[in-house]
Coordinates of C-alpha atoms in Angstrom, one line a residue:
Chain A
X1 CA 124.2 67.4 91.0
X2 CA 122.1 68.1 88.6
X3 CA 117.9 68.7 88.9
X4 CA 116.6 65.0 88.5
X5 CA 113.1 63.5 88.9
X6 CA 112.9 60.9 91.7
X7 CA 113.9 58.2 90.7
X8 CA 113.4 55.7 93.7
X9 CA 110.9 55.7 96.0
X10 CA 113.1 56.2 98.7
X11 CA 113.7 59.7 96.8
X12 CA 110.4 61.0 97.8
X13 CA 111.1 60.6 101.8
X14 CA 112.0 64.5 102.3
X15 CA 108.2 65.0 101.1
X16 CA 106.8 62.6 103.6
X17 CA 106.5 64.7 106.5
X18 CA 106.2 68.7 105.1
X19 CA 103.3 66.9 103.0
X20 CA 101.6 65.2 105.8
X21 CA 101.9 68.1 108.1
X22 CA 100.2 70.3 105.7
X23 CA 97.7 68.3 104.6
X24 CA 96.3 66.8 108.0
X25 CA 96.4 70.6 109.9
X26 CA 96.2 72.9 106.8
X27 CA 93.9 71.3 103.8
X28 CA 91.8 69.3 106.3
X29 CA 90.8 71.7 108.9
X30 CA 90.4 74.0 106.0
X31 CA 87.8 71.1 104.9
X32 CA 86.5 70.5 108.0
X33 CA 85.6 74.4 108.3
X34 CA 83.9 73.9 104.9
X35 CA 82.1 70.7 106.1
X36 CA 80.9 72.7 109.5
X37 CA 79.2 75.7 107.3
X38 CA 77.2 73.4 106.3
X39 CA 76.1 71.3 109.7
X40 CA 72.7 71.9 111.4
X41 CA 73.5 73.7 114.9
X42 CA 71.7 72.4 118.0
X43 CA 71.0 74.1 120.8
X44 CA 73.9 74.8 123.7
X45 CA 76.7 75.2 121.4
X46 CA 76.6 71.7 119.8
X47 CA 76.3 70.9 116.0
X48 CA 75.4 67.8 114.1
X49 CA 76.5 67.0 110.8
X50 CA 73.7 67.7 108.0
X51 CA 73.6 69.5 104.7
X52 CA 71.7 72.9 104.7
X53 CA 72.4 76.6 103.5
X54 CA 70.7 78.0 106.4
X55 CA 73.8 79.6 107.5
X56 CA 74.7 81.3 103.7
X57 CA 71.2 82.2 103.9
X58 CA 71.5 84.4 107.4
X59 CA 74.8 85.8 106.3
X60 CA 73.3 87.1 103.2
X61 CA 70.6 89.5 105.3
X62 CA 71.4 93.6 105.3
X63 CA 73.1 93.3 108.5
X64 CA 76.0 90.7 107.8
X65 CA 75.9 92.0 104.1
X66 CA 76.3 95.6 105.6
X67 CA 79.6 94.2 107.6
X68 CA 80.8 92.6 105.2
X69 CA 80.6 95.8 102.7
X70 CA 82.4 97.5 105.5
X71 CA 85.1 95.3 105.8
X72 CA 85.8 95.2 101.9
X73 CA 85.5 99.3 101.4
X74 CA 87.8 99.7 105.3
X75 CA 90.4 96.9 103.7
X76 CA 90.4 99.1 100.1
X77 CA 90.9 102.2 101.9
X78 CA 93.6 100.9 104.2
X79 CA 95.6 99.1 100.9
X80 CA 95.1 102.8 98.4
X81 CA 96.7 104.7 101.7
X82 CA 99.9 102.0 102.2
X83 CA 100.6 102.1 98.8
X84 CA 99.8 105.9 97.8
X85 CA 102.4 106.3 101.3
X86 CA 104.9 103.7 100.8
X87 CA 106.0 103.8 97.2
X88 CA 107.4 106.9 97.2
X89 CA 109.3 106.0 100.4
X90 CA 110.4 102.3 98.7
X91 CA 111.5 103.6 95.5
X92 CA 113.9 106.5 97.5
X93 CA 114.8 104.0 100.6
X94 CA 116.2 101.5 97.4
X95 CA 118.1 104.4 96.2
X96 CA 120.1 105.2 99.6
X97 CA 123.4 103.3 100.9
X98 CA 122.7 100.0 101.7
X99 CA 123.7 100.1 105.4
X100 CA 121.2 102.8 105.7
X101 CA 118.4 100.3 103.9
X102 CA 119.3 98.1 106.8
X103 CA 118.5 100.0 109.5
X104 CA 115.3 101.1 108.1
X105 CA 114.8 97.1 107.5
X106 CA 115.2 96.5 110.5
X107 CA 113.2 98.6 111.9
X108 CA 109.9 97.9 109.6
X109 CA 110.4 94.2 110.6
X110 CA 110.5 95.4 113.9
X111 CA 107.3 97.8 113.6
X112 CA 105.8 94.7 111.6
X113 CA 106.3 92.1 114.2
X114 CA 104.2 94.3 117.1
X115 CA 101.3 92.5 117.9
X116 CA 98.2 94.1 117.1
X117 CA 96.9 94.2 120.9
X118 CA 100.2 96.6 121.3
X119 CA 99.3 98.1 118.3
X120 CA 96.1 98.9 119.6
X121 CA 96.5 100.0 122.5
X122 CA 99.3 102.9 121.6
X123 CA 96.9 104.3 119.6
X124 CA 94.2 104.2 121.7
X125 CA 96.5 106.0 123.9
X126 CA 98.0 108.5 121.4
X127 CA 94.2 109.0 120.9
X128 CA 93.4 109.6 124.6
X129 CA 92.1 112.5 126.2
X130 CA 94.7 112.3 128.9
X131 CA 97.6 110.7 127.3
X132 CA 97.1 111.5 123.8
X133 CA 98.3 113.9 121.3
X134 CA 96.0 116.5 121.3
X135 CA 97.9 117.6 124.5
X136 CA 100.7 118.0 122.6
X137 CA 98.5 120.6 120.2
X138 CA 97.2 122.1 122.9
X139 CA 100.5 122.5 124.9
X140 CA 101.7 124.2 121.1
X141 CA 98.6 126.7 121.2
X142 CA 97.1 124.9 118.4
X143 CA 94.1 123.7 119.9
X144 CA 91.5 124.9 122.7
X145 CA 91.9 121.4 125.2
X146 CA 92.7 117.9 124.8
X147 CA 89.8 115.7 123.1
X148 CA 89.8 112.1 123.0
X149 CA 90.0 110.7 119.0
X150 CA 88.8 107.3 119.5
X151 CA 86.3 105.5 119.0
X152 CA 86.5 106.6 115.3
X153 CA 86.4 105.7 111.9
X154 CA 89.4 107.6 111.4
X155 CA 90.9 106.4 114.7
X156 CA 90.4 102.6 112.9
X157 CA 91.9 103.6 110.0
X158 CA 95.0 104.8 111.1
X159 CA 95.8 102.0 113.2
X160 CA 95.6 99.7 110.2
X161 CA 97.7 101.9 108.1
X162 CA 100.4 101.7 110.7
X163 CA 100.1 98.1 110.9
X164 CA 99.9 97.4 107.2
X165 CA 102.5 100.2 106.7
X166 CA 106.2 97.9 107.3
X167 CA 104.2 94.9 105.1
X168 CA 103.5 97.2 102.4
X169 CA 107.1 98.6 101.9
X170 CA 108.7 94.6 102.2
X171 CA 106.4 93.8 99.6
X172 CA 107.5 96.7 97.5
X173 CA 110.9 96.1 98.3
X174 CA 112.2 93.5 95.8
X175 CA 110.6 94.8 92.7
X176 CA 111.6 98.4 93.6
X177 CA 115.5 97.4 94.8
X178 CA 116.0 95.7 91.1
X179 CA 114.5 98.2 88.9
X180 CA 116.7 99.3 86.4
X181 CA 118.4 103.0 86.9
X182 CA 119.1 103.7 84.2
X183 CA 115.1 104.0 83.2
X184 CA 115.0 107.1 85.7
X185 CA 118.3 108.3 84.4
X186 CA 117.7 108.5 81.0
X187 CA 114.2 110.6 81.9
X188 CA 116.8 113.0 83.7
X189 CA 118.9 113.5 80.9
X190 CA 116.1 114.2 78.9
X191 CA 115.4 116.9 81.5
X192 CA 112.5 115.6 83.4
X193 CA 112.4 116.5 86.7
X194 CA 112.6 114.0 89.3
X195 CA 109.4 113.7 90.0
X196 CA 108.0 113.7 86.7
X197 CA 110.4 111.0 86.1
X198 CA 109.4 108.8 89.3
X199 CA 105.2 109.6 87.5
X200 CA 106.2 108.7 84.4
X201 CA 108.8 106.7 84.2
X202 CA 109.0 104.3 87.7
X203 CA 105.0 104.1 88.2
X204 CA 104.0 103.1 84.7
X205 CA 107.0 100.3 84.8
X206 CA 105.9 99.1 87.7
X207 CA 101.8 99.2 87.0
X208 CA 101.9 95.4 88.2
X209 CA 103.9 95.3 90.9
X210 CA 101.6 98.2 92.4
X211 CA 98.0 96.1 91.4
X212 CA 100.1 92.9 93.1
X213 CA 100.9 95.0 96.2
X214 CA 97.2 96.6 96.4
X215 CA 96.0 92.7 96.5
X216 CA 98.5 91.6 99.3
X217 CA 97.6 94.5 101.5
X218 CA 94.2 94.7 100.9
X219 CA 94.0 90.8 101.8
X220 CA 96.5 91.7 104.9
X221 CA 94.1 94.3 106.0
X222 CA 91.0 92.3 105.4
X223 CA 92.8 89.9 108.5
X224 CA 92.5 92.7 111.0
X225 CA 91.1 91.4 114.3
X226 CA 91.3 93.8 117.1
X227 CA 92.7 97.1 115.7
X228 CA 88.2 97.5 115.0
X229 CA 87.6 96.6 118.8
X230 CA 90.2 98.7 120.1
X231 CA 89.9 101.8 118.4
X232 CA 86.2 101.8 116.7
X233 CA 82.8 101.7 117.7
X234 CA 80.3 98.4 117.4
X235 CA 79.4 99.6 113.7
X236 CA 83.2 99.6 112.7
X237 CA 83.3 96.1 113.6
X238 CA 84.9 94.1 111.0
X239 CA 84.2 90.1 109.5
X240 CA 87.2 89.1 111.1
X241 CA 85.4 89.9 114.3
X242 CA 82.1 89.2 113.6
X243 CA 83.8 85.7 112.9
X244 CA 85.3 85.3 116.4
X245 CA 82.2 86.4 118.2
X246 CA 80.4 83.1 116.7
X247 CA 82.5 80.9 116.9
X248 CA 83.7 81.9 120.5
X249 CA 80.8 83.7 121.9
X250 CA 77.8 82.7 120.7
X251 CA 79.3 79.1 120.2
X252 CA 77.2 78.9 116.4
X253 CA 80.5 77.5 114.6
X254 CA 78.2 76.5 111.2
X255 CA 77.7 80.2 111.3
X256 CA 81.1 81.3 111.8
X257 CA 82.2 78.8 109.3
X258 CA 80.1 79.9 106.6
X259 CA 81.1 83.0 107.1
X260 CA 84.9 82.3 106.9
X261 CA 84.1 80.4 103.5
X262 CA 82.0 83.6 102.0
X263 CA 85.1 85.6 103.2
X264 CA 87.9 83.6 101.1
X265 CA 85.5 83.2 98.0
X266 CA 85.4 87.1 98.2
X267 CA 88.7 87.3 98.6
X268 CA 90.1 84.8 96.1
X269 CA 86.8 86.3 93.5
X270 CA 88.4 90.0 94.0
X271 CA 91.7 88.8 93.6
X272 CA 91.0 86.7 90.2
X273 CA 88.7 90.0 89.3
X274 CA 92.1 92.2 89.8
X275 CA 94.1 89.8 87.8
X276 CA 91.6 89.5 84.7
X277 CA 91.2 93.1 84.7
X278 CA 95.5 93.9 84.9
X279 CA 95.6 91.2 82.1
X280 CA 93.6 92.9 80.3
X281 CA 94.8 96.4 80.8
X282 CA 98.2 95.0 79.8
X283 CA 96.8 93.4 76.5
X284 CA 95.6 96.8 75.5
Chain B
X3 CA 113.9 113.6 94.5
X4 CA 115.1 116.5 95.8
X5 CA 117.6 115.8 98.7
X6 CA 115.2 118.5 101.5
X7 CA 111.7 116.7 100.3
X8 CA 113.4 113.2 101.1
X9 CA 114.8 114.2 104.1
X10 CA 111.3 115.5 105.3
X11 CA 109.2 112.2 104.0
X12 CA 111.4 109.8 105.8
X13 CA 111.3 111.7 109.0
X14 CA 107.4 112.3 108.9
X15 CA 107.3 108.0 108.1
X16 CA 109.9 107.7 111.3
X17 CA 107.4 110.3 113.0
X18 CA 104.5 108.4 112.2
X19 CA 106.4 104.8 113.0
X20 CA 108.1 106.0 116.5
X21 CA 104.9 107.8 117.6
X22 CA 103.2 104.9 119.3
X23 CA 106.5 103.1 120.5
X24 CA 107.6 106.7 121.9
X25 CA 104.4 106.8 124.2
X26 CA 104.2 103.4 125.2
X27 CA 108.0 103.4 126.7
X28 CA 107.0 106.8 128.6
X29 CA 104.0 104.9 130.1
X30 CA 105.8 102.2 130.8
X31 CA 108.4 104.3 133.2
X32 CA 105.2 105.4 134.7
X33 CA 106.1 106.1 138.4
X34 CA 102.1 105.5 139.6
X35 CA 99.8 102.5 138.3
X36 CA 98.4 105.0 135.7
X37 CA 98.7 105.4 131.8
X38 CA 99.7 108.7 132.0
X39 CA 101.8 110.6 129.6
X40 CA 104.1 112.2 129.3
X41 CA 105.0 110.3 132.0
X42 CA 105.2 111.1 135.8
X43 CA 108.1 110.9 137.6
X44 CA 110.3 107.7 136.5
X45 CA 110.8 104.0 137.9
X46 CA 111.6 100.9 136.0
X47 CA 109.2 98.9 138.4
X48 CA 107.2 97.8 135.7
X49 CA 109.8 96.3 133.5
X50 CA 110.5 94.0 137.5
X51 CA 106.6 93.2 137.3
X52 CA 106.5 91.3 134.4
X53 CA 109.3 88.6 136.1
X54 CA 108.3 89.0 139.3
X55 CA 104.0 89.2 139.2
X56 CA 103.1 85.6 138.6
X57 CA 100.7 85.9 136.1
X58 CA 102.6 88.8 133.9
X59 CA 106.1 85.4 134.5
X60 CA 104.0 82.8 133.1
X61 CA 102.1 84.5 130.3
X62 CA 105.6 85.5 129.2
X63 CA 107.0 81.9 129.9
X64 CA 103.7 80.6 127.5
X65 CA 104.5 82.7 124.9
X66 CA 108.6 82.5 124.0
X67 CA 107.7 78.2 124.8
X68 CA 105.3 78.4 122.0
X69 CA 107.4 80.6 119.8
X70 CA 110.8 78.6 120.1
X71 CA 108.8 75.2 119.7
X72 CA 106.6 76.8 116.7
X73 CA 109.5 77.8 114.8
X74 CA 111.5 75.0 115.1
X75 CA 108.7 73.0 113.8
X76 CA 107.8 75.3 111.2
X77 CA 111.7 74.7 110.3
X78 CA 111.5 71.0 109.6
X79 CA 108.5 71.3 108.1
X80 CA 109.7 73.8 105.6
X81 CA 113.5 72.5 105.3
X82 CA 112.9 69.1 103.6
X83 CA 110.0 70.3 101.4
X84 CA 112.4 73.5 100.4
X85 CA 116.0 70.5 99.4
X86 CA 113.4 68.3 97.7
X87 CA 111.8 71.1 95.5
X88 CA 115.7 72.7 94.8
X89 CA 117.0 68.7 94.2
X90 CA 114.2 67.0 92.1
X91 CA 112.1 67.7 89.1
X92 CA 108.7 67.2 90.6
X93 CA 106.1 69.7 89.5
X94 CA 102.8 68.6 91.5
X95 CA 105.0 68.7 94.4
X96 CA 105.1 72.6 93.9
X97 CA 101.6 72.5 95.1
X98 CA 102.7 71.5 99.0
X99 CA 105.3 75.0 98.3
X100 CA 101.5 76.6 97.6
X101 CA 100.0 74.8 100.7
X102 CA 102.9 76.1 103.1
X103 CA 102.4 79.7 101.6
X104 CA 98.4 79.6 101.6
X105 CA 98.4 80.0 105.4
X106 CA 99.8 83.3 105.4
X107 CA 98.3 84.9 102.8
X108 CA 94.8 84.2 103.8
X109 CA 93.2 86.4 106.4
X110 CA 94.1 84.7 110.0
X111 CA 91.0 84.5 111.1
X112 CA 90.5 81.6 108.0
X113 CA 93.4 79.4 109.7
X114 CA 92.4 80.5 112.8
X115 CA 88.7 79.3 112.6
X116 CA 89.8 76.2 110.4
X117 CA 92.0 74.9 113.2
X118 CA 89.1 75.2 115.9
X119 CA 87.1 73.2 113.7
X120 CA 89.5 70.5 113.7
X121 CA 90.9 70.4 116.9
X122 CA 87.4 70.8 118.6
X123 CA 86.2 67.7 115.8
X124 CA 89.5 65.4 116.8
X125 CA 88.8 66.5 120.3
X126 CA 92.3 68.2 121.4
X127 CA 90.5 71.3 122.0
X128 CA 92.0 73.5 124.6
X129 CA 95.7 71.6 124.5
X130 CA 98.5 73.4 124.9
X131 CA 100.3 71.7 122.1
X132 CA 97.8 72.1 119.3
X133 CA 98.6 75.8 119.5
X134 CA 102.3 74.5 118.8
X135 CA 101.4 72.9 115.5
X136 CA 98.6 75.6 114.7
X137 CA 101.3 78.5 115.2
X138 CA 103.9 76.3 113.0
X139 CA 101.6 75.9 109.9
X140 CA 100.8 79.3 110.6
X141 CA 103.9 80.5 110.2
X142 CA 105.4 77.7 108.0
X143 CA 105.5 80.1 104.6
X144 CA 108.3 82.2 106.6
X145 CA 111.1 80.0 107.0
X146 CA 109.9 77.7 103.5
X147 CA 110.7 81.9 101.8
X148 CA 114.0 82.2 103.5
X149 CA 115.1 78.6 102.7
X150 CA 113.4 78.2 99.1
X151 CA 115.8 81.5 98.2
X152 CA 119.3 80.0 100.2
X153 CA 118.7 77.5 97.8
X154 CA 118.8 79.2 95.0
X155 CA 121.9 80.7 95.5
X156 CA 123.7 77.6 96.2
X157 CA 125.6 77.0 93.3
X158 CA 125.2 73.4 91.8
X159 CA 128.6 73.2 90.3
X160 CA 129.7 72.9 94.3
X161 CA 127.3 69.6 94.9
X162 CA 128.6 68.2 91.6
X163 CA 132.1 68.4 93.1
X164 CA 131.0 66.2 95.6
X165 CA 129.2 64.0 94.7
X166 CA 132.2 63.7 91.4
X167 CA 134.3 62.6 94.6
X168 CA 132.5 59.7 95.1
X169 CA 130.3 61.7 98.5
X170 CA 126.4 60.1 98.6
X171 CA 123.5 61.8 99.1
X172 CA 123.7 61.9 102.5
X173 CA 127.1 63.4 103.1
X174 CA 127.0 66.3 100.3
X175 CA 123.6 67.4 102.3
X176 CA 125.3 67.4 105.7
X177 CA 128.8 68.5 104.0
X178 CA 127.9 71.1 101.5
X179 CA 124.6 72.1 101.5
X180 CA 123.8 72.3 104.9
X181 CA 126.9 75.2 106.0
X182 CA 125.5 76.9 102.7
X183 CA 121.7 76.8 103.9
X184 CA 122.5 77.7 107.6
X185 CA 122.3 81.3 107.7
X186 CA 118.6 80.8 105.8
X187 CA 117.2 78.0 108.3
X188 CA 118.3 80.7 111.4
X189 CA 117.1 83.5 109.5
X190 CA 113.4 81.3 108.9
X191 CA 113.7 80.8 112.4
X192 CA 113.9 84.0 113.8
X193 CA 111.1 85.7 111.7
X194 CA 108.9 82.8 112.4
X195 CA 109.8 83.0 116.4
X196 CA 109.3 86.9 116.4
X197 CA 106.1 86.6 114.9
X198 CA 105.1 83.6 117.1
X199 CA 105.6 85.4 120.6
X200 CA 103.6 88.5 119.2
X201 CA 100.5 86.8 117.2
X202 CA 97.3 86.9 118.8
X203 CA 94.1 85.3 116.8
X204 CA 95.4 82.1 116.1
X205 CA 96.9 81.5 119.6
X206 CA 93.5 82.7 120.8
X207 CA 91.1 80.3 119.4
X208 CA 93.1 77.4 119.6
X209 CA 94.3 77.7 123.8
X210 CA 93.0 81.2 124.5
X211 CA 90.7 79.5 127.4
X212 CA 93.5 77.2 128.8
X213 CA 96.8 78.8 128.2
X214 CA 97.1 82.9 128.4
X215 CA 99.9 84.1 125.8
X216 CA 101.4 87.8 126.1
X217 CA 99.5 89.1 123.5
X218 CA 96.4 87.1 124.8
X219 CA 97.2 88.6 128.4
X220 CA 97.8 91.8 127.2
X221 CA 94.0 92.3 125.8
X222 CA 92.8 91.1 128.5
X223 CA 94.1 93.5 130.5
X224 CA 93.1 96.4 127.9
X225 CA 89.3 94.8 129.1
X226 CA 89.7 94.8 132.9
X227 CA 91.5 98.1 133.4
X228 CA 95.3 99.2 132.7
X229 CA 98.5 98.6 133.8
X230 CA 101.5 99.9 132.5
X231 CA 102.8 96.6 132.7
X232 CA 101.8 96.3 129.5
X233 CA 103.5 99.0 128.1
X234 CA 106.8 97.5 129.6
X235 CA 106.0 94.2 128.3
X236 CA 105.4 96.2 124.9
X237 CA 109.0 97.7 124.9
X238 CA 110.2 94.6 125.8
X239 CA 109.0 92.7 122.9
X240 CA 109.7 95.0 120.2
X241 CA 113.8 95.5 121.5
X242 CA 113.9 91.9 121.4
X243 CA 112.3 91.7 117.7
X244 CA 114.6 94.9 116.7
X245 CA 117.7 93.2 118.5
X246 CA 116.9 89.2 116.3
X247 CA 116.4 91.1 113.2
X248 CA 119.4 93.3 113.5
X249 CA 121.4 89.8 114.4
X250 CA 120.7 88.4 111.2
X251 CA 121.1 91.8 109.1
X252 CA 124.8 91.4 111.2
X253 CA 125.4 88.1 110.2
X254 CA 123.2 87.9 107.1
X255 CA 122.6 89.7 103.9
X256 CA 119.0 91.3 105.2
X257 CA 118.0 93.3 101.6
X258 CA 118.8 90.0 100.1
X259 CA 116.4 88.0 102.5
X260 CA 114.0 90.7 101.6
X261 CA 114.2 90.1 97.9
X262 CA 117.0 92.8 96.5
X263 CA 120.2 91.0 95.0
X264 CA 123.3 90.5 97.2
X265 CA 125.9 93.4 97.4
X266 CA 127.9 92.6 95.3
X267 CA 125.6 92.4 92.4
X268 CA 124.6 88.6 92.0

């Protein structure tokens, strides 16, 4: 049974419901969210439907513009760590015994599927005074006495590395488990070492599958919710929450819609920047 | 790579993976109501609370409910769009396959606030269900990977038999394809269920007022001053999520859901 266009209509019933499922609670609440960025808010919570940019044009003062900087430069930071951290690992877990890749697998699905509320709150306690690990320095003789790590930039930081961490390696994974090995091998023969090999020979071949990876985390990272809350102070507060807090708190949805819409154009604008530029680079 | 520098790497990644899990499961045998670690003295009384504390029972109840109805929406969403893309030549209908993975690329927050607005505009804001269709779309792109790949490794020549042999449409799908596709539609299900129980934002703005998941529990708590409940709750979560994905690498080819070719080279 061959590929065939449909030829009856009756051939086009599998797509009835997937398409009308993802059209009515994916592309129109996506619309409606668009519509809402635009509505007048009223006093009490409520909104009426109008057509003004008021709420682009509070989002674009030093404060929002300030969180929103933060939020691109902490999602940049968290994507260059992942990859500089996982690639290595990827490209030597796709060299070992396959029942060993499993168990890895396994337990970066596993490590992937925590929720960030659990996420956040081991490393707040890891971070602890009381329960953390600088008891565990101190108890080596490697520090004076136990010192609480969070709230921290670094504290933030390391949380989102660990939760972008298993991501990063599954979307390494294919590209890196179907590279050819006899590339690397025919570098050793020539008498490179293996890591001048892996440098010159792996990285270059796989320039864009690392710009594709740096995208998906960076976008993956850009998502974080609580991991700010949890382990950061006020100013280390993301868009994601900034986001929440109207739309929940302060009950000004035009607000927190136009600020999800100014999120994805920045997004999708960084990505199509990213994709120009590797295009380019490969060109050359 | 040399074999000492390897060895080293992976155990500082295991180090740095393990860490958190390591001091949540000491907290969680806690023997007083404190976070303390390493932990003092041992009881198991916490990993009890979450079955027998009523509100611990039914946030756990609210969230494997919404994760085994979520997935198994997200499955017949995603199976018939995955058969008709694999059976016909329709190229526009590749853009519903872009729809179903748009969800889950996005930051969460998008879908998250997207939904709100619609379900507070149609006026179901607050009902239990809509969190079971929000958490399905969600999560949709999961099983729609898992199955879109099954059925590229179905070989053709097999349906052709079939259907040579005078089977219709009908009977080749529920004869032949469907045994082939099975391992991918439980496979799609698991990773969409484990990531159901343990999401947080979406459930949140959709019923986080009317209906308390786990996670949604669990950060409240973190507010209003700790238990190690939550630490048992933790453990149990993630041996449940380690125990369904080490099912399917079992009785499934796991690298090859992942993306590397089967193991025997195809």
């Amino acid at each position: 049974m061959r590929r065939e266009p449909p030829q009856t209509i009756g051939d086009y019933a599998p797509l009835l419901f997937p398409a009308a499922m993802l059209t009515i609670f994916f592309v129109v609440p996506f619309g409606t969210m668009i519509a809402v960025s635009f509505f007048q808010r009223q006093q009490g919570g409520f909104y009426t439907p109008a057509f003004v940019f008021d709420n682009y044009a509070r989002f674009l003062t030093a404060f929002f513009g300030g969180v929103l900087g933060f939020s691109l430069m902490m999602a940049i930071a968290v994507a260059i760590c992942c990859v500089v951290l996982a690639l290595p690992f990827t490209y030597m877990l796709t060299r070992m015994a396959r029942s060993v890749q499993v168990v890895w697998l396994v337990a970066l699905l596993s490590v992937l599927s925590l929720s960030e509320v659990i996420i956040g709150f081991a490393w707040s306690t890891l971070f602890s005074r009381t329960a953390g690990i600088t008891n565990i320095l101190v108890a080596l003789g490697l520090m004076g006495e136990a010192k609480a790590l969070t709230p921290s930039f670094a504290a933030v930081l390391t949380g989102m590395v660990y939760q972008a961490f298993p991501y990063t390696v599954l979307v390494l994974f294919p590209a890196l488990v179907r590279l050819d090995p006899t590339l690397t091998e025919a570098a050793r023969t020539l008498g490179a070492s293996p890591l001048k090999a892996f440098f010159t020979v792996v990285v270059p071949a796989l320039r864009n599958t690392i710009v594709a990876t740096l995208i998906m985390v960076f976008i993956f990272a850009l998502g974080s919710y609580l991991l700010p809350q949890l382990l950061g102070r006020p100013q280390h507060w993301t868009l994601s929450v900034l986001i929440t807090d109207q739309a929940i708190y302060q009950s000004n949805m035009p607000f927190a819609a136009a600020m999800a819409v100014f999120l994805v154009l920045v997004t999708l604008g960084l990505v199509a920047l990213t994709v120009i530029a590797g295009r380019k680079g490969e060109a050359a | 790579m040399t074999s000492i520098f390897r060895k080293f790497y992976f155990f500082l990644i295991a180090l740095f993976l393990a860490l958190p899990l390591i001091v949540v499961a000491g907290v969680s045998v806690n023997q007083k109501q404190t976070l303390a670690f390493p932990p003092q003295g041992f009881s198991t009384s916490w990993y009890g609370e979450i079955f027998l504390n009523p509100e611990w029972r039914n946030a756990l109840m609210a969230s494997v409910t919404l994760a085994v109805l979520s997935a198994a929406l997200a499955v017949t969403i995603a199976l018939p769009l995955a058969w008709f893309l694999w059976r016909r030549i329709a190229p526009w209908a590749n853009i519903f396959q872009l729809l179903g993975v748009a969800p889950f690329t996005l930051p969460p927050v998008i879908t998250a606030l997207g939904l709100l607005t619609f379900w507070a505009t149609v006026g179901f804001y607050g009902q239990p269900w809509t969190a079971v269709v929000s958490h399905a779309i969600f999560f949709v792109t999961l099983p729609l990977v898992t199955l879109s790949l099954g059925f590229t490794s179905i070989d053709r020549s097999l349906v052709e038999a079939a259907s040579t042999m005078g089977a219709d449409e009908r009977t080749v799908f529920r004869t032949v394809v469907l045994p082939l596709i099975l391992p991918y539609i439980v496979s799609g299900y698991a990773f969409a269920f484990v990531l159901s129980l343990n999401e947080y934002i979406v459930a949140y703005m959709t019923v986080g007022f009317t209906m308390e998941t786990l996670p949604i529990k669990i950060f409240n708590a973190l507010r209003y001053g700790y238990t190690p409940t939550m630490a048992s709750v933790t453990i149990l979560f993630v041996t449940t999520a380690a125990i369904i994905f080490g099912l399917v690498a079992r009785f499934g080819d796991l690298p090859k859901l992942l993306g590397a070719m089967s193991s025997d080279g195809k």
